[in-house]
Structures are given as C-alpha cells and as structure tokens.
C-alpha cells in the first residue's frame, strides 16, 4: 500500500559542506582574529549560490496527490545568520535638564522671598497720636518720636500760620512703624498785592480791588484834583495783604467855592440899584483832630476798619511775636491820643514766633532816593544805595536801577539795592 500523500516520507538531509558551516560561523566568532572586521568584510565571504525555497502546499485529495520528488532532486536552502550590528545610542536633548535646573533656581528664590520678607502683620505697629492744633514743628517732632515719618503740606487758611489743620491718617488709627503721616498746616490767609489806585476814578479803584479779593473803604476829602479822583490810598501800591482786607481810598470831592453878592442902593430922584458881585475861593478847612482808638489785640483787618471809621489810616508792620499770627501787638500813636484826620497809625502785626513772611518788591525806579527808601522800608525791606554817574540833570538823585527787580518776593528785612544817579561835576 502506498503511503498517503500528506504522510510523505522525508529523506534525511545531508549536513552542509564544511565551507558553508565555516562561512556561517565566522561572523559570530568570539575570537576577534577569526571574526571579520566589519560588515563589508563579511560580504566578501564565499558562499554557495542560494536556491529558491520549495513551496509545499496543503494536503489534497488522493486523486490529486503527487509524490514528492526524490531527495536528490530537492534543493537545500542555507540560511546565513545576520551579523550583529553595533547599536549607537541616540543623542540626548539637554533642554529638559536645563529647564529643570531653571525651575529649581526659581523655586529657591521664591522660598527665600517668602521666608525673609517683612510681613505687615508681623511688623510692629503703633497708634497715631493727635497733633491737630499744634505747631507744625512740634507735631513733626512728636510723630518722629513715635516712630512715624511726617510729611507736611501747607494750604491757605484763616487759622494762625504754622498750625496743623488736619492729619491723615486720623488720630487713633493703627499704623505700621515708619509709616507716613501727612500733616496739613496753615500758611496763613491768602494774600493779594495792592494795586496802584492813584489817579483812577472811584469806580475803577473799586473794580481793581474787587478783582484781587480786596475791599474799598472810600473816604471823600477836599483836594485840588478833579472830583471823584483817587488822591491817596492805604496800604500803598505793591504791598502784600491778606485777601479780604480793606484798602482805604481817599477820593477827591473837589474845592469848596462860595459866592457872595453885595447890593448897595442910593436914593435920588431916580432910584437905581447897583449890584456888584465878588466871587472868591475859600481855602479848605484845616484837618480836624480825632481820637485814636485802641486796636491792640484785634486782627489786622479789624484794626484797619476801626481806624478807617474815625478817618485814620493803618500802617501795618509785621513783627515776630508770641501772639497768634495776624494779631495787632502794638500801635503808635497809643490809644486815647489824638491824630489828624487822614494821618496814619502804625500797627505792629504778629507773624508768629519764628515765621518770616515774604514781601513783594515795589518798583522804585524813576523816583527820588528819599521816596524810594521810604517805600522800601514801608514794606519791611532794607535798602542799600549805590551812586551811579549820570550826565542828564533830571537823573540826579533819582533811582535809575534796582536789584532785585520789582515784583519779586523777598523775605522780611531782605536787602534791596538801588542805584542813584549822581550828576558828573
């Protein structure tokens, strides 16, 4: 009985020749002397020609079965082992390591900040004291002693100059030591410069004063100037006064004229009335003496108003005193005496113990040296006169230059230099 096709007997396979075995073993040889140096050298090893592998199909029915060819007719396929390849590790990207290092450094900085920062909750605190109503220098000293940093800002006020009006934060608040406390101190009342009113009409003078926040206190006096013309004022032009102050304005009421008529009648046969008229100017009456009121202790504005009510002018002079700023501390003539109507009464006004107010420099160029000195001293400035040779006769004895210029503000008792013309002989 013939064997079934799918139980075909396989013929024993003969071992490969020695040269083939040698070719297969050499690429994997442990001895580096026998092993080829590289893959290129391995390719030169002589190998028998390979033959295609025979395909053996699945079992089929007997009638379709075929006997396998004899072993001598089959071809043997020799498999050569692939030589090992050298594996090169891939290059590593350095950026992940750099990023990790950066994150580590940032984390250390953040930790140091949170561990060493000065936390407001842990910082020492103190209660803000009440310094409203105190002098600014005393208030700042108190705040520094309590560990705060004072900052002073000044604003116009009717309160005495240098007095603390309010503070931020308010008293009683809790503040970190070294914190800032802002003080708002009075710089005194707002000031205005008195304009020159001489030669203006009464309405024009009142308008000029109103524009500067001042009041006009008008007095009508006899004068040779046209009726309604300003002939004098007090305070003088360019003086600096508080806003709201009254400025005395003397307005001319013209000359007083009287007309008398004398009639003489002679009786004859015919009565003829003869009238002769004579018109003459009567000189103005002499100034009357008035009682000087007591203005010591009043404010400067109230004192000026009280003097104006009796026909006197107020000549204010600032002085350092312990009394509140703006208070009259002395007067001349004294209260109870008499003075001519229209004359000035000197009043000394306190500016506080340490303050030195600023004064506007008046324009004294073109006036006589004596007048210039009086005008500068009137506003509380000192004078230094320097002669300057001139060739024009009308410049002799006249101020031709001043330093500093008019309009600048100087501290009280500051020096103003005037250059007085001296005619060359």
PDB file of N, CA and C in Angstrom, residues 341-391:
ATOM      1  N   UNK A 341      -6.973 163.934  61.153  1.00  0.00           N
ATOM      2  CA  UNK A 341      -7.774 163.105  60.254  1.00  0.00           C
ATOM      3  C   UNK A 341      -7.009 162.873  58.950  1.00  0.00           C
ATOM      4  N   UNK A 342      -6.972 161.611  58.517  1.00  0.00           N
ATOM      5  CA  UNK A 342      -6.256 161.246  57.305  1.00  0.00           C
ATOM      6  C   UNK A 342      -4.827 160.815  57.544  1.00  0.00           C
ATOM      7  N   UNK A 343      -4.321 160.961  58.768  1.00  0.00           N
ATOM      8  CA  UNK A 343      -2.953 160.530  59.061  1.00  0.00           C
ATOM      9  C   UNK A 343      -2.921 159.019  59.321  1.00  0.00           C
ATOM     10  N   UNK A 344      -1.722 158.460  59.388  1.00  0.00           N
ATOM     11  CA  UNK A 344      -1.554 157.010  59.544  1.00  0.00           C
ATOM     12  C   UNK A 344      -1.200 156.670  60.983  1.00  0.00           C
ATOM     13  N   UNK A 345      -1.707 155.535  61.407  1.00  0.00           N
ATOM     14  CA  UNK A 345      -1.387 154.980  62.723  1.00  0.00           C
ATOM     15  C   UNK A 345      -0.581 153.696  62.489  1.00  0.00           C
ATOM     16  N   UNK A 346       0.611 153.661  63.073  1.00  0.00           N
ATOM     17  CA  UNK A 346       1.471 152.480  62.913  1.00  0.00           C
ATOM     18  C   UNK A 346       0.949 151.354  63.804  1.00  0.00           C
ATOM     19  N   UNK A 347       0.695 150.175  63.188  1.00  0.00           N
ATOM     20  CA  UNK A 347       0.275 148.998  63.954  1.00  0.00           C
ATOM     21  C   UNK A 347       1.251 147.861  63.657  1.00  0.00           C
ATOM     22  N   UNK A 348       1.739 147.233  64.720  1.00  0.00           N
ATOM     23  CA  UNK A 348       2.618 146.077  64.588  1.00  0.00           C
ATOM     24  C   UNK A 348       1.771 144.805  64.618  1.00  0.00           C
ATOM     25  N   UNK A 349       1.918 143.987  63.576  1.00  0.00           N
ATOM     26  CA  UNK A 349       1.103 142.780  63.423  1.00  0.00           C
ATOM     27  C   UNK A 349       1.998 141.560  63.600  1.00  0.00           C
ATOM     28  N   UNK A 350       1.570 140.629  64.451  1.00  0.00           N
ATOM     29  CA  UNK A 350       2.355 139.428  64.735  1.00  0.00           C
ATOM     30  C   UNK A 350       2.377 138.499  63.522  1.00  0.00           C
ATOM     31  N   UNK A 351       3.548 137.918  63.295  1.00  0.00           N
ATOM     32  CA  UNK A 351       3.681 136.884  62.264  1.00  0.00           C
ATOM     33  C   UNK A 351       4.068 135.545  62.894  1.00  0.00           C
ATOM     34  N   UNK A 352       3.941 135.433  64.207  1.00  0.00           N
ATOM     35  CA  UNK A 352       4.330 134.210  64.895  1.00  0.00           C
ATOM     36  C   UNK A 352       5.751 134.322  65.412  1.00  0.00           C
ATOM     37  N   UNK A 353       6.167 133.351  66.224  1.00  0.00           N
ATOM     38  CA  UNK A 353       7.492 133.458  66.852  1.00  0.00           C
ATOM     39  C   UNK A 353       8.658 133.230  65.904  1.00  0.00           C
ATOM     40  N   UNK A 354       8.463 132.411  64.865  1.00  0.00           N
ATOM     41  CA  UNK A 354       9.596 132.043  64.008  1.00  0.00           C
ATOM     42  C   UNK A 354       9.406 132.412  62.545  1.00  0.00           C
ATOM     43  N   UNK A 355       8.209 132.725  62.144  1.00  0.00           N
ATOM     44  CA  UNK A 355       7.934 132.909  60.715  1.00  0.00           C
ATOM     45  C   UNK A 355       8.529 134.218  60.207  1.00  0.00           C
ATOM     46  N   UNK A 356       8.936 134.196  58.960  1.00  0.00           N
ATOM     47  CA  UNK A 356       9.392 135.399  58.261  1.00  0.00           C
ATOM     48  C   UNK A 356       8.612 135.493  56.959  1.00  0.00           C
ATOM     49  N   UNK A 357       7.667 136.387  56.882  1.00  0.00           N
ATOM     50  CA  UNK A 357       6.824 136.450  55.682  1.00  0.00           C
ATOM     51  C   UNK A 357       7.595 136.988  54.489  1.00  0.00           C
ATOM     52  N   UNK A 358       7.014 136.801  53.334  1.00  0.00           N
ATOM     53  CA  UNK A 358       7.590 137.326  52.101  1.00  0.00           C
ATOM     54  C   UNK A 358       6.881 138.614  51.715  1.00  0.00           C
ATOM     55  N   UNK A 359       7.640 139.516  51.126  1.00  0.00           N
ATOM     56  CA  UNK A 359       7.089 140.797  50.697  1.00  0.00           C
ATOM     57  C   UNK A 359       7.410 140.982  49.219  1.00  0.00           C
ATOM     58  N   UNK A 360       6.492 141.597  48.509  1.00  0.00           N
ATOM     59  CA  UNK A 360       6.716 141.910  47.101  1.00  0.00           C
ATOM     60  C   UNK A 360       7.571 143.170  46.994  1.00  0.00           C
ATOM     61  N   UNK A 361       8.592 143.117  46.152  1.00  0.00           N
ATOM     62  CA  UNK A 361       9.479 144.267  45.974  1.00  0.00           C
ATOM     63  C   UNK A 361       8.753 145.319  45.142  1.00  0.00           C
ATOM     64  N   UNK A 362       8.577 146.533  45.672  1.00  0.00           N
ATOM     65  CA  UNK A 362       7.909 147.574  44.887  1.00  0.00           C
ATOM     66  C   UNK A 362       8.850 148.157  43.836  1.00  0.00           C
ATOM     67  N   UNK A 363       8.277 148.824  42.862  1.00  0.00           N
ATOM     68  CA  UNK A 363       9.053 149.479  41.811  1.00  0.00           C
ATOM     69  C   UNK A 363       9.408 150.882  42.283  1.00  0.00           C
ATOM     70  N   UNK A 364      10.723 151.141  42.458  1.00  0.00           N
ATOM     71  CA  UNK A 364      11.165 152.455  42.929  1.00  0.00           C
ATOM     72  C   UNK A 364      12.043 153.150  41.896  1.00  0.00           C
ATOM     73  N   UNK A 365      12.124 152.612  40.689  1.00  0.00           N
ATOM     74  CA  UNK A 365      12.923 153.279  39.663  1.00  0.00           C
ATOM     75  C   UNK A 365      12.204 154.543  39.199  1.00  0.00           C
ATOM     76  N   UNK A 366      13.012 155.591  38.957  1.00  0.00           N
ATOM     77  CA  UNK A 366      12.452 156.844  38.469  1.00  0.00           C
ATOM     78  C   UNK A 366      11.964 157.779  39.554  1.00  0.00           C
ATOM     79  N   UNK A 367      12.116 157.388  40.826  1.00  0.00           N
ATOM     80  CA  UNK A 367      11.671 158.252  41.920  1.00  0.00           C
ATOM     81  C   UNK A 367      12.883 158.743  42.690  1.00  0.00           C
ATOM     82  N   UNK A 368      12.662 159.743  43.508  1.00  0.00           N
ATOM     83  CA  UNK A 368      13.729 160.320  44.309  1.00  0.00           C
ATOM     84  C   UNK A 368      14.251 159.289  45.312  1.00  0.00           C
ATOM     85  N   UNK A 369      15.525 159.399  45.647  1.00  0.00           N
ATOM     86  CA  UNK A 369      16.133 158.431  46.573  1.00  0.00           C
ATOM     87  C   UNK A 369      15.394 158.396  47.905  1.00  0.00           C
ATOM     88  N   UNK A 370      15.029 159.546  48.429  1.00  0.00           N
ATOM     89  CA  UNK A 370      14.339 159.584  49.717  1.00  0.00           C
ATOM     90  C   UNK A 370      13.003 158.862  49.648  1.00  0.00           C
ATOM     91  N   UNK A 371      12.277 159.077  48.549  1.00  0.00           N
ATOM     92  CA  UNK A 371      10.986 158.406  48.389  1.00  0.00           C
ATOM     93  C   UNK A 371      11.182 156.897  48.236  1.00  0.00           C
ATOM     94  N   UNK A 372      12.210 156.491  47.496  1.00  0.00           N
ATOM     95  CA  UNK A 372      12.468 155.066  47.302  1.00  0.00           C
ATOM     96  C   UNK A 372      12.796 154.378  48.621  1.00  0.00           C
ATOM     97  N   UNK A 373      13.622 155.031  49.437  1.00  0.00           N
ATOM     98  CA  UNK A 373      13.956 154.437  50.734  1.00  0.00           C
ATOM     99  C   UNK A 373      12.705 154.272  51.595  1.00  0.00           C
ATOM    100  N   UNK A 374      11.882 155.295  51.616  1.00  0.00           N
ATOM    101  CA  UNK A 374      10.674 155.227  52.438  1.00  0.00           C
ATOM    102  C   UNK A 374       9.727 154.131  51.940  1.00  0.00           C
ATOM    103  N   UNK A 375       9.614 154.000  50.627  1.00  0.00           N
ATOM    104  CA  UNK A 375       8.704 152.990  50.084  1.00  0.00           C
ATOM    105  C   UNK A 375       9.195 151.575  50.387  1.00  0.00           C
ATOM    106  N   UNK A 376      10.489 151.343  50.293  1.00  0.00           N
ATOM    107  CA  UNK A 376      11.016 150.008  50.569  1.00  0.00           C
ATOM    108  C   UNK A 376      10.931 149.671  52.056  1.00  0.00           C
ATOM    109  N   UNK A 377      11.235 150.633  52.906  1.00  0.00           N
ATOM    110  CA  UNK A 377      11.139 150.367  54.343  1.00  0.00           C
ATOM    111  C   UNK A 377       9.696 150.169  54.781  1.00  0.00           C
ATOM    112  N   UNK A 378       8.814 150.775  54.070  1.00  0.00           N
ATOM    113  CA  UNK A 378       7.399 150.663  54.422  1.00  0.00           C
ATOM    114  C   UNK A 378       6.912 149.219  54.286  1.00  0.00           C
ATOM    115  N   UNK A 379       7.461 148.481  53.346  1.00  0.00           N
ATOM    116  CA  UNK A 379       7.041 147.092  53.158  1.00  0.00           C
ATOM    117  C   UNK A 379       7.946 146.122  53.911  1.00  0.00           C
ATOM    118  N   UNK A 380       8.849 146.642  54.752  1.00  0.00           N
ATOM    119  CA  UNK A 380       9.663 145.762  55.585  1.00  0.00           C
ATOM    120  C   UNK A 380      10.954 145.308  54.960  1.00  0.00           C
ATOM    121  N   UNK A 381      11.486 146.043  53.963  1.00  0.00           N
ATOM    122  CA  UNK A 381      12.736 145.683  53.310  1.00  0.00           C
ATOM    123  C   UNK A 381      13.811 146.696  53.666  1.00  0.00           C
ATOM    124  N   UNK A 382      15.058 146.253  53.676  1.00  0.00           N
ATOM    125  CA  UNK A 382      16.174 147.157  53.930  1.00  0.00           C
ATOM    126  C   UNK A 382      16.734 147.663  52.605  1.00  0.00           C
ATOM    127  N   UNK A 383      17.460 148.794  52.681  1.00  0.00           N
ATOM    128  CA  UNK A 383      17.897 149.489  51.466  1.00  0.00           C
ATOM    129  C   UNK A 383      19.405 149.686  51.501  1.00  0.00           C
ATOM    130  N   UNK A 384      20.018 149.491  50.344  1.00  0.00           N
ATOM    131  CA  UNK A 384      21.426 149.824  50.137  1.00  0.00           C
ATOM    132  C   UNK A 384      21.515 150.669  48.877  1.00  0.00           C
ATOM    133  N   UNK A 385      22.042 151.897  49.011  1.00  0.00           N
ATOM    134  CA  UNK A 385      22.121 152.835  47.889  1.00  0.00           C
ATOM    135  C   UNK A 385      23.547 152.888  47.354  1.00  0.00           C
ATOM    136  N   UNK A 386      23.683 152.797  46.032  1.00  0.00           N
ATOM    137  CA  UNK A 386      24.981 152.877  45.362  1.00  0.00           C
ATOM    138  C   UNK A 386      24.902 153.999  44.330  1.00  0.00           C
ATOM    139  N   UNK A 387      25.842 154.984  44.385  1.00  0.00           N
ATOM    140  CA  UNK A 387      25.792 156.082  43.412  1.00  0.00           C
ATOM    141  C   UNK A 387      26.208 155.605  42.024  1.00  0.00           C
ATOM    142  N   UNK A 388      25.588 156.183  41.034  1.00  0.00           N
ATOM    143  CA  UNK A 388      25.898 155.858  39.640  1.00  0.00           C
ATOM    144  C   UNK A 388      25.988 157.189  38.871  1.00  0.00           C
ATOM    145  N   UNK A 389      27.116 157.400  38.200  1.00  0.00           N
ATOM    146  CA  UNK A 389      27.341 158.665  37.500  1.00  0.00           C
ATOM    147  C   UNK A 389      26.394 158.783  36.312  1.00  0.00           C
ATOM    148  N   UNK A 390      25.747 159.950  36.201  1.00  0.00           N
ATOM    149  CA  UNK A 390      24.831 160.215  35.094  1.00  0.00           C
ATOM    150  C   UNK A 390      25.222 161.544  34.464  1.00  0.00           C
ATOM    151  N   UNK A 391      24.721 161.767  33.260  1.00  0.00           N
ATOM    152  CA  UNK A 391      25.020 163.008  32.541  1.00  0.00           C
ATOM    153  C   UNK A 391      23.797 163.896  32.383  1.00  0.00           C
TER     154      UNK A 391
END
